[in-house]
Amino acid sequence: MAEVVLFHHALGRTPGVTGFADELRRAGHTVRTPDLFEGRTFDTLEEGMAHVRRIGFGEVIERGARAVEGLPAELVYAGFSLGVLPAQMLAQTRPGARGALLYYACVPAAEFGAGWPEGVPVQVHGKESDPFFAGEGDLDAARALVASADRAELFLYPGEQHYFADRALPSYDAEATRLLLDRSLALLHTLDDPTPRRTPAS
């Protein structure tokens, strides 16, 4: 079973984020959900992003790095939207990463080094018409990642919701979340399989 560190989105560590972590735990995995906002949560994306701008994106990433200090090297890093920043950074730069689950976001691998580390499986999930994921370069970055990494998958879902796997929010999409969870668990259950795979965008 895997040990997962799951970073929250710009609304904070909402019940939807912790509820998703519970789904992974029910499958037998150990899941940590660091609070990058020191207890604060927000009702709207605008409020959450205003807070992020006040503390700085760099500070968000640094808080993510500090959250795993003292933890084993063999972790899976996961993140929702804003949380993809520390998750992707750690997966690319902290030795021993077992995998990465990037939900609603992806940044160019060159942001955190020369490229995606060989042999580390990664999945990227997003809505095909999400104005943030599809319209602000994340989808392009995800496709480039899939084209360059040896164990990378991109999963696209119909619709335009951004936070679609947070059951506490109006944007929740139960069917898409079920698929996202099934696919995430498939990655976690096959971490010991060394067979390289490259899956085209779906």
C-alpha positions as CSV (number, residue, x, y, z in Angstrom):
1,M,0.0,0.0,0.0
2,A,1.2,3.5,-0.8
3,E,1.8,6.5,1.4
4,V,0.2,9.6,-0.2
5,V,0.6,13.3,0.6
6,L,-2.4,15.2,-0.7
7,F,-2.2,19.0,-1.1
8,H,-5.4,21.0,-1.1
9,H,-6.7,23.6,-3.6
10,A,-7.1,27.4,-3.2
11,L,-10.2,27.1,-1.0
12,G,-8.1,25.4,1.7
13,R,-8.4,22.0,3.3
14,T,-12.1,21.6,2.8
15,P,-14.3,18.7,3.8
16,G,-14.3,17.7,0.2
17,V,-10.5,17.4,0.2
18,T,-10.4,15.4,3.4
19,G,-13.3,13.3,2.2
20,F,-11.4,12.4,-0.9
21,A,-8.4,11.4,1.3
22,D,-10.7,9.1,3.2
23,E,-11.7,7.4,0.0
24,L,-8.0,6.6,-0.6
25,R,-7.6,5.4,3.0
26,R,-10.6,3.1,2.6
27,A,-8.6,1.4,-0.2
28,G,-5.8,0.7,2.3
29,H,-3.5,3.6,1.7
30,T,-2.0,6.0,4.2
31,V,-2.9,9.6,3.3
32,R,-1.7,12.9,4.8
33,T,-3.4,16.2,4.0
34,P,-1.1,19.1,5.0
35,D,-2.8,22.4,5.7
36,L,-0.9,25.0,3.6
37,F,-3.3,27.8,4.8
38,E,-2.8,27.3,8.5
39,G,-6.5,26.5,9.2
40,R,-8.0,29.1,6.8
41,T,-10.6,28.1,4.2
42,F,-12.5,30.2,1.7
43,D,-15.9,30.2,0.0
44,T,-14.9,31.3,-3.4
45,L,-11.9,30.8,-5.7
46,E,-11.4,34.6,-5.9
47,E,-11.1,34.8,-2.1
48,G,-8.7,31.8,-2.0
49,M,-6.5,33.2,-4.7
50,A,-6.4,36.6,-3.1
51,H,-5.0,34.8,0.0
52,V,-2.5,33.0,-2.2
53,R,-1.3,36.2,-3.7
54,R,-0.8,37.7,-0.2
55,I,1.4,34.9,1.0
56,G,3.0,34.2,-2.4
57,F,3.1,31.1,-4.6
58,G,6.6,30.5,-3.6
59,E,5.5,30.3,0.0
60,V,2.8,27.8,-0.9
61,I,5.5,25.6,-2.4
62,E,7.8,26.0,0.5
63,R,5.1,25.1,2.9
64,G,4.5,21.9,0.9
65,A,8.2,21.1,1.1
66,R,8.3,21.7,4.9
67,A,5.2,19.5,5.3
68,V,7.1,16.4,4.2
69,E,10.3,17.0,6.1
70,G,11.0,14.0,8.3
71,L,8.6,11.8,6.2
72,P,9.9,8.7,4.3
73,A,11.3,9.3,0.8
74,E,9.0,6.8,-0.8
75,L,5.9,8.9,-1.1
76,V,3.2,9.6,-3.7
77,Y,2.5,13.3,-4.1
78,A,-1.0,14.4,-5.0
79,G,-2.5,17.8,-5.4
80,F,-5.7,19.6,-6.4
81,S,-5.2,22.6,-8.5
82,L,-3.0,25.0,-6.4
83,G,-1.8,21.9,-4.6
84,V,-0.3,20.6,-7.8
85,L,2.5,23.1,-7.4
86,P,4.1,21.5,-4.3
87,A,3.0,18.0,-5.4
88,Q,4.7,18.3,-8.8
89,M,7.8,20.0,-7.4
90,L,8.3,17.3,-4.8
91,A,7.7,14.5,-7.3
92,Q,10.3,15.9,-9.6
93,T,12.9,17.0,-7.0
94,R,12.7,14.9,-3.8
95,P,14.5,11.6,-4.3
96,G,12.5,8.5,-3.8
97,A,9.1,9.6,-5.1
98,R,6.9,6.7,-6.0
99,G,4.4,8.6,-8.1
100,A,2.2,11.7,-8.6
101,L,-1.5,12.4,-9.0
102,L,-2.1,15.9,-10.5
103,Y,-5.7,17.0,-10.3
104,Y,-7.0,20.0,-12.4
105,A,-3.5,21.4,-13.0
106,C,-0.1,20.7,-14.5
107,V,2.9,23.0,-15.0
108,P,5.7,22.5,-17.5
109,A,8.2,19.9,-16.1
110,A,11.0,22.4,-16.9
111,E,9.7,24.6,-14.1
112,F,11.2,22.2,-11.5
113,G,14.2,20.8,-13.3
114,A,15.3,19.1,-16.5
115,G,12.2,17.0,-16.9
116,W,10.1,14.3,-15.3
117,P,12.1,11.7,-13.4
118,E,12.5,8.4,-15.2
119,G,10.3,5.6,-13.8
120,V,8.0,7.8,-11.7
121,P,4.4,7.2,-12.7
122,V,2.2,10.3,-13.0
123,Q,-1.4,10.9,-13.8
124,V,-3.0,14.2,-14.8
125,H,-6.8,14.7,-14.6
126,G,-8.9,17.6,-15.8
127,K,-12.1,18.7,-17.5
128,E,-11.7,19.2,-21.2
129,S,-13.5,22.6,-21.2
130,D,-12.3,23.8,-17.8
131,P,-11.3,27.5,-18.5
132,F,-8.5,27.2,-16.0
133,F,-7.1,23.7,-16.9
134,A,-7.7,23.8,-20.7
135,G,-7.5,27.6,-21.2
136,E,-4.5,28.6,-19.2
137,G,-1.8,26.2,-20.5
138,D,-2.2,23.3,-18.0
139,L,-3.6,21.0,-20.6
140,D,-0.7,21.8,-23.0
141,A,1.8,21.1,-20.2
142,A,0.0,17.8,-19.4
143,R,0.2,16.7,-23.0
144,A,3.9,17.6,-23.2
145,L,4.5,15.6,-20.0
146,V,2.7,12.5,-21.4
147,A,4.8,12.8,-24.6
148,S,8.1,12.9,-22.7
149,A,7.7,10.7,-19.6
150,D,7.9,7.0,-19.6
151,R,5.0,6.3,-17.2
152,A,2.5,9.2,-17.8
153,E,-1.3,9.3,-18.3
154,L,-3.6,12.1,-19.1
155,F,-7.3,11.7,-18.4
156,L,-9.9,14.2,-19.7
157,Y,-13.5,14.4,-18.6
158,P,-16.4,16.1,-20.3
159,G,-17.5,19.4,-18.9
160,E,-16.0,22.7,-17.6
161,Q,-16.0,22.4,-13.8
162,H,-12.7,23.0,-12.1
163,Y,-13.1,21.5,-8.6
164,F,-15.1,18.6,-9.9
165,A,-14.0,16.0,-7.3
166,D,-14.7,18.1,-4.2
167,R,-18.1,16.8,-3.0
168,A,-18.6,19.7,-0.7
169,L,-18.8,22.2,-3.6
170,P,-21.5,22.9,-6.3
171,S,-19.0,22.0,-9.0
172,Y,-18.9,18.4,-7.9
173,D,-19.3,15.8,-10.6
174,A,-20.0,12.4,-9.1
175,E,-19.5,10.3,-12.3
176,A,-16.2,12.0,-13.2
177,T,-15.0,11.7,-9.6
178,R,-15.7,8.0,-9.6
179,L,-13.6,7.6,-12.7
180,L,-10.9,9.8,-11.3
181,L,-10.8,7.8,-8.1
182,D,-10.8,4.4,-9.9
183,R,-7.9,5.6,-12.1
184,S,-6.0,7.0,-9.1
185,L,-6.3,3.8,-7.2
186,A,-5.2,1.8,-10.3
187,L,-1.9,3.8,-10.2
188,L,-1.4,3.3,-6.5
189,H,-2.0,-0.4,-6.8
190,T,0.5,-0.8,-9.6
191,L,3.4,1.1,-8.2
192,D,5.5,-2.0,-7.9
193,D,5.1,-2.8,-11.6
194,P,8.2,-1.5,-13.4
195,T,6.8,-1.9,-16.9
196,P,7.1,1.5,-18.7
197,R,3.9,2.7,-20.3
198,R,2.9,5.8,-22.2
199,T,-0.8,6.4,-22.5
200,P,-2.2,8.9,-25.0
201,A,-4.6,11.6,-23.9
202,S,-8.1,10.2,-23.4
